[in-house]
Amino acid sequence: YVAVNTQRKLLGDKRMREAMWLALDKKTYIQSVYGGHAPPAASFLPPGIWGYDATLANRYDPERAKQLVKDVGYDGSELALFTRIGGSIDGKRAAGLMQADWAKAGIRVRVQMMEWGEMLKRTGRGDHDITFLNWAGDNGDPDNFFTPNLTCDAVRGGGNKAQWCNPAFDRLLDQARKATDPQQRSALYQRAQRLVYDEVGVIPMVYPVYMTALNKRVKGSVPNPFTN
């Protein structure tokens, strides 16, 4: 997912964040970065987790993106995109594709590559304009995706790289944590997803497909759903 620093004056405008989403050619991104093994994302919650809202649709409209950039009065100032050196994907290639897509919409972006720990430290305190990361849940609960990455407390703790703080979103999560009925919890998490989507709290990019190679002689192996 792409985390746009919403505390920056320009990027705090939802229209600018929507333009950045609309400009991203995920089809090309998926082929170039993931070899085609990653469906495009629209929700921050992945489809393998209960409560996932399948009604959310990916956004892609380069012409609309250009218009929104003009509407917000973007002055052409360069934005810093922080990405890591190394990792499970080619960060340089991924950042370059994003940079090119945003350039077509009239948004100037400078790529800054750095060591993983340094990037987490600097994005945690909000030194960036844009960054992109991934997240793998470790207990199968939707809250494990939302609370560490998108809540107001996570801004203060450094985990919310978008610096997006929405009290209404936090209230939905609080209600969902206290609810005991699975259907009620699922409905609350779907409302939370829609809020993130409408406000463009983050830009979900892809749901990577992880593969495990096994020798034919191996019996009884079961893939770990949490990829760890």
Short mmCIF file of C-alpha atoms in Angstrom, two decimals:
data_model
loop_
_atom_site.label_atom_id
_atom_site.label_comp_id
_atom_site.label_asym_id
_atom_site.label_seq_id
_atom_site.Cartn_x
_atom_site.Cartn_y
_atom_site.Cartn_z
CA TYR A 1 0.00 0.00 0.00
CA VAL A 2 1.01 3.62 -0.58
CA ALA A 3 0.98 5.89 2.46
CA VAL A 4 0.64 9.56 1.56
CA ASN A 5 1.57 11.84 4.44
CA THR A 6 -1.76 13.54 5.15
CA GLN A 7 -0.11 16.04 7.51
CA ARG A 8 1.54 17.77 4.57
CA LYS A 9 -0.50 20.80 3.53
CA LEU A 10 -1.06 19.73 -0.06
CA LEU A 11 -1.44 16.02 0.65
CA GLY A 12 -3.96 16.70 3.39
CA ASP A 13 -6.44 17.49 0.61
CA LYS A 14 -8.41 14.32 -0.15
CA ARG A 15 -8.66 15.33 -3.82
CA MET A 16 -4.89 15.20 -4.17
CA ARG A 17 -4.72 11.73 -2.64
CA GLU A 18 -7.55 10.56 -4.89
CA ALA A 19 -5.68 11.94 -7.90
CA MET A 20 -2.60 9.98 -6.88
CA TRP A 21 -4.68 6.78 -6.69
CA LEU A 22 -6.41 7.46 -10.01
CA ALA A 23 -3.05 7.98 -11.73
CA LEU A 24 -1.60 4.58 -10.79
CA ASP A 25 -1.57 1.99 -13.56
CA LYS A 26 -1.76 -1.10 -11.38
CA LYS A 27 -2.01 -3.48 -14.34
CA THR A 28 1.48 -2.53 -15.52
CA TYR A 29 2.74 -2.38 -11.93
CA ILE A 30 1.55 -5.91 -11.22
CA GLN A 31 3.17 -7.32 -14.34
CA SER A 32 6.47 -5.48 -13.85
CA VAL A 33 6.90 -5.89 -10.10
CA TYR A 34 5.03 -9.11 -9.27
CA GLY A 35 5.20 -10.98 -12.56
CA GLY A 36 1.41 -10.94 -12.72
CA HIS A 37 0.98 -12.73 -9.37
CA ALA A 38 -0.96 -10.09 -7.44
CA PRO A 39 -4.56 -8.94 -7.94
CA PRO A 40 -5.12 -5.18 -7.60
CA ALA A 41 -6.30 -3.95 -4.21
CA ALA A 42 -9.13 -1.58 -3.36
CA SER A 43 -9.52 -2.26 0.37
CA PHE A 44 -6.78 -2.11 2.97
CA LEU A 45 -8.15 -5.42 4.24
CA PRO A 46 -7.20 -8.40 2.04
CA PRO A 47 -9.85 -10.78 0.66
CA GLY A 48 -8.57 -13.71 2.71
CA ILE A 49 -9.68 -12.04 5.95
CA TRP A 50 -13.29 -12.18 7.13
CA GLY A 51 -15.09 -8.85 6.96
CA TYR A 52 -13.49 -7.96 3.62
CA ASP A 53 -15.69 -5.63 1.54
CA ALA A 54 -15.76 -6.99 -2.01
CA THR A 55 -17.91 -4.09 -3.24
CA LEU A 56 -15.00 -1.63 -3.21
CA ALA A 57 -13.55 -1.08 -6.68
CA ASN A 58 -10.07 -0.07 -7.77
CA ARG A 59 -9.72 3.47 -9.08
CA TYR A 60 -7.95 4.25 -12.36
CA ASP A 61 -8.68 7.34 -14.43
CA PRO A 62 -5.57 9.29 -15.54
CA GLU A 63 -7.59 12.14 -17.08
CA ARG A 64 -9.61 12.62 -13.90
CA ALA A 65 -6.34 12.54 -11.96
CA LYS A 66 -4.97 15.43 -14.04
CA GLN A 67 -8.09 17.47 -13.42
CA LEU A 68 -8.02 16.90 -9.67
CA VAL A 69 -4.36 17.95 -9.53
CA LYS A 70 -5.33 21.23 -11.19
CA ASP A 71 -8.34 21.66 -8.93
CA VAL A 72 -6.25 21.48 -5.74
CA GLY A 73 -3.87 24.15 -7.02
CA TYR A 74 -0.76 21.99 -7.00
CA ASP A 75 2.22 24.32 -7.48
CA GLY A 76 4.60 21.77 -9.01
CA SER A 77 6.70 21.35 -5.87
CA GLU A 78 8.61 18.06 -5.75
CA LEU A 79 7.38 15.34 -3.40
CA ALA A 80 9.72 12.86 -1.71
CA LEU A 81 8.93 9.16 -2.13
CA PHE A 82 10.79 7.04 0.44
CA THR A 83 11.48 3.42 -0.46
CA ARG A 84 13.68 0.70 0.96
CA ILE A 85 16.83 -0.85 -0.44
CA GLY A 86 16.32 -4.60 -0.93
CA GLY A 87 13.32 -6.53 0.32
CA SER A 88 10.88 -8.96 -1.26
CA ILE A 89 10.18 -6.74 -4.28
CA ASP A 90 12.29 -4.47 -6.46
CA GLY A 91 11.66 -1.21 -4.64
CA LYS A 92 13.52 0.86 -7.20
CA ARG A 93 11.44 -0.48 -10.06
CA ALA A 94 8.20 -0.12 -8.09
CA ALA A 95 9.01 3.47 -7.12
CA GLY A 96 10.01 4.30 -10.70
CA LEU A 97 6.67 3.09 -12.05
CA MET A 98 4.76 5.15 -9.50
CA GLN A 99 6.93 8.16 -10.23
CA ALA A 100 6.22 7.86 -13.96
CA ASP A 101 2.47 7.48 -13.48
CA TRP A 102 2.29 10.51 -11.21
CA ALA A 103 4.38 12.53 -13.65
CA LYS A 104 1.72 11.90 -16.32
CA ALA A 105 -0.81 13.48 -13.96
CA GLY A 106 1.47 16.47 -13.44
CA ILE A 107 2.84 15.46 -10.03
CA ARG A 108 6.62 15.71 -9.57
CA VAL A 109 8.12 13.01 -7.35
CA ARG A 110 11.70 12.37 -6.24
CA VAL A 111 12.63 8.83 -5.20
CA GLN A 112 14.79 8.45 -2.09
CA MET A 113 16.10 4.96 -1.35
CA MET A 114 17.32 4.01 2.10
CA GLU A 115 17.94 1.09 4.44
CA TRP A 116 14.77 -0.54 5.84
CA GLY A 117 15.28 0.45 9.47
CA GLU A 118 16.10 4.03 8.51
CA MET A 119 13.00 4.23 6.34
CA LEU A 120 10.75 2.97 9.12
CA LYS A 121 12.26 5.45 11.56
CA ARG A 122 11.93 8.43 9.24
CA THR A 123 8.43 7.59 7.98
CA GLY A 124 7.34 6.90 11.56
CA ARG A 125 8.09 10.48 12.48
CA GLY A 126 6.61 11.86 9.23
CA ASP A 127 9.72 12.99 7.36
CA HIS A 128 8.32 11.70 4.05
CA ASP A 129 5.71 12.89 1.61
CA ILE A 130 5.00 9.40 0.25
CA THR A 131 6.13 5.88 1.07
CA PHE A 132 4.96 2.36 0.30
CA LEU A 133 5.01 -0.73 2.48
CA ASN A 134 3.26 -4.03 3.01
CA TRP A 135 1.53 -5.70 5.93
CA ALA A 136 0.90 -9.32 6.84
CA GLY A 137 -1.55 -10.11 9.62
CA ASP A 138 -0.56 -12.52 12.34
CA ASN A 139 -3.86 -13.60 13.88
CA GLY A 140 -6.54 -13.54 11.15
CA ASP A 141 -8.53 -10.70 12.73
CA PRO A 142 -9.34 -7.50 10.77
CA ASP A 143 -8.33 -5.38 13.76
CA ASN A 144 -4.76 -6.61 13.31
CA PHE A 145 -4.67 -4.74 9.99
CA PHE A 146 -6.48 -1.55 10.93
CA THR A 147 -5.35 -0.68 14.46
CA PRO A 148 -1.54 -0.84 13.98
CA ASN A 149 -1.60 1.06 10.69
CA LEU A 150 -4.50 3.51 10.48
CA THR A 151 -5.60 4.69 13.92
CA CYS A 152 -4.83 7.98 15.64
CA ASP A 153 -2.85 6.15 18.32
CA ALA A 154 -0.76 4.56 15.57
CA VAL A 155 0.15 8.03 14.31
CA ARG A 156 1.60 8.85 17.71
CA GLY A 157 3.27 5.44 17.91
CA GLY A 158 4.88 5.75 14.48
CA GLY A 159 3.06 2.84 12.84
CA ASN A 160 0.59 4.95 10.87
CA LYS A 161 2.81 6.07 7.99
CA ALA A 162 -0.01 8.01 6.33
CA GLN A 163 -0.38 10.11 9.52
CA TRP A 164 -4.13 9.77 8.84
CA CYS A 165 -6.19 10.32 11.98
CA ASN A 166 -9.97 10.00 11.71
CA PRO A 167 -11.94 9.81 15.01
CA ALA A 168 -14.97 8.31 13.25
CA PHE A 169 -12.80 5.47 11.98
CA ASP A 170 -11.37 4.89 15.44
CA ARG A 171 -14.88 4.74 16.91
CA LEU A 172 -15.90 2.05 14.42
CA LEU A 173 -12.88 -0.04 15.40
CA ASP A 174 -13.62 0.43 19.08
CA GLN A 175 -17.21 -0.76 18.56
CA ALA A 176 -16.00 -3.75 16.53
CA ARG A 177 -13.52 -4.79 19.22
CA LYS A 178 -16.24 -4.74 21.88
CA ALA A 179 -18.87 -6.54 19.79
CA THR A 180 -19.29 -10.28 20.31
CA ASP A 181 -21.55 -11.05 17.35
CA PRO A 182 -19.44 -11.96 14.26
CA GLN A 183 -21.93 -10.46 11.80
CA GLN A 184 -22.02 -7.18 13.70
CA ARG A 185 -18.23 -7.05 13.80
CA SER A 186 -18.03 -7.77 10.09
CA ALA A 187 -20.50 -4.98 9.30
CA LEU A 188 -18.52 -2.50 11.41
CA TYR A 189 -15.26 -3.42 9.68
CA GLN A 190 -16.91 -2.99 6.30
CA ARG A 191 -18.00 0.50 7.31
CA ALA A 192 -14.42 1.18 8.40
CA GLN A 193 -13.10 0.00 5.03
CA ARG A 194 -15.53 2.25 3.18
CA LEU A 195 -14.42 5.23 5.28
CA VAL A 196 -10.75 4.62 4.46
CA TYR A 197 -11.68 4.19 0.80
CA ASP A 198 -13.80 7.35 0.60
CA GLU A 199 -11.27 9.49 2.47
CA VAL A 200 -8.27 7.86 0.73
CA GLY A 201 -6.58 7.30 4.07
CA VAL A 202 -4.11 5.08 2.21
CA ILE A 203 -3.85 3.78 -1.35
CA PRO A 204 -4.08 -0.02 -1.38
CA MET A 205 -1.93 -1.38 -4.21
CA VAL A 206 -1.99 -5.18 -4.50
CA TYR A 207 -2.64 -8.42 -2.66
CA PRO A 208 0.60 -10.36 -3.32
CA VAL A 209 0.33 -14.07 -4.02
CA TYR A 210 3.02 -16.00 -2.15
CA MET A 211 4.12 -19.36 -3.48
CA THR A 212 5.75 -22.33 -1.78
CA ALA A 213 7.70 -24.95 -3.74
CA LEU A 214 7.52 -28.52 -2.45
CA ASN A 215 9.29 -31.70 -3.43
CA LYS A 216 6.80 -34.34 -4.62
CA ARG A 217 7.95 -36.57 -1.79
CA VAL A 218 6.70 -34.13 0.85
CA LYS A 219 3.36 -35.17 2.35
CA GLY A 220 0.94 -33.37 4.66
CA SER A 221 2.30 -29.84 4.17
CA VAL A 222 -0.27 -27.09 4.78
CA PRO A 223 0.48 -23.48 3.67
CA ASN A 224 0.53 -20.92 6.48
CA PRO A 225 -2.20 -18.32 5.78
CA PHE A 226 -0.15 -15.63 7.52
CA THR A 227 2.93 -16.11 5.27
CA ASN A 228 5.29 -16.31 8.24
#
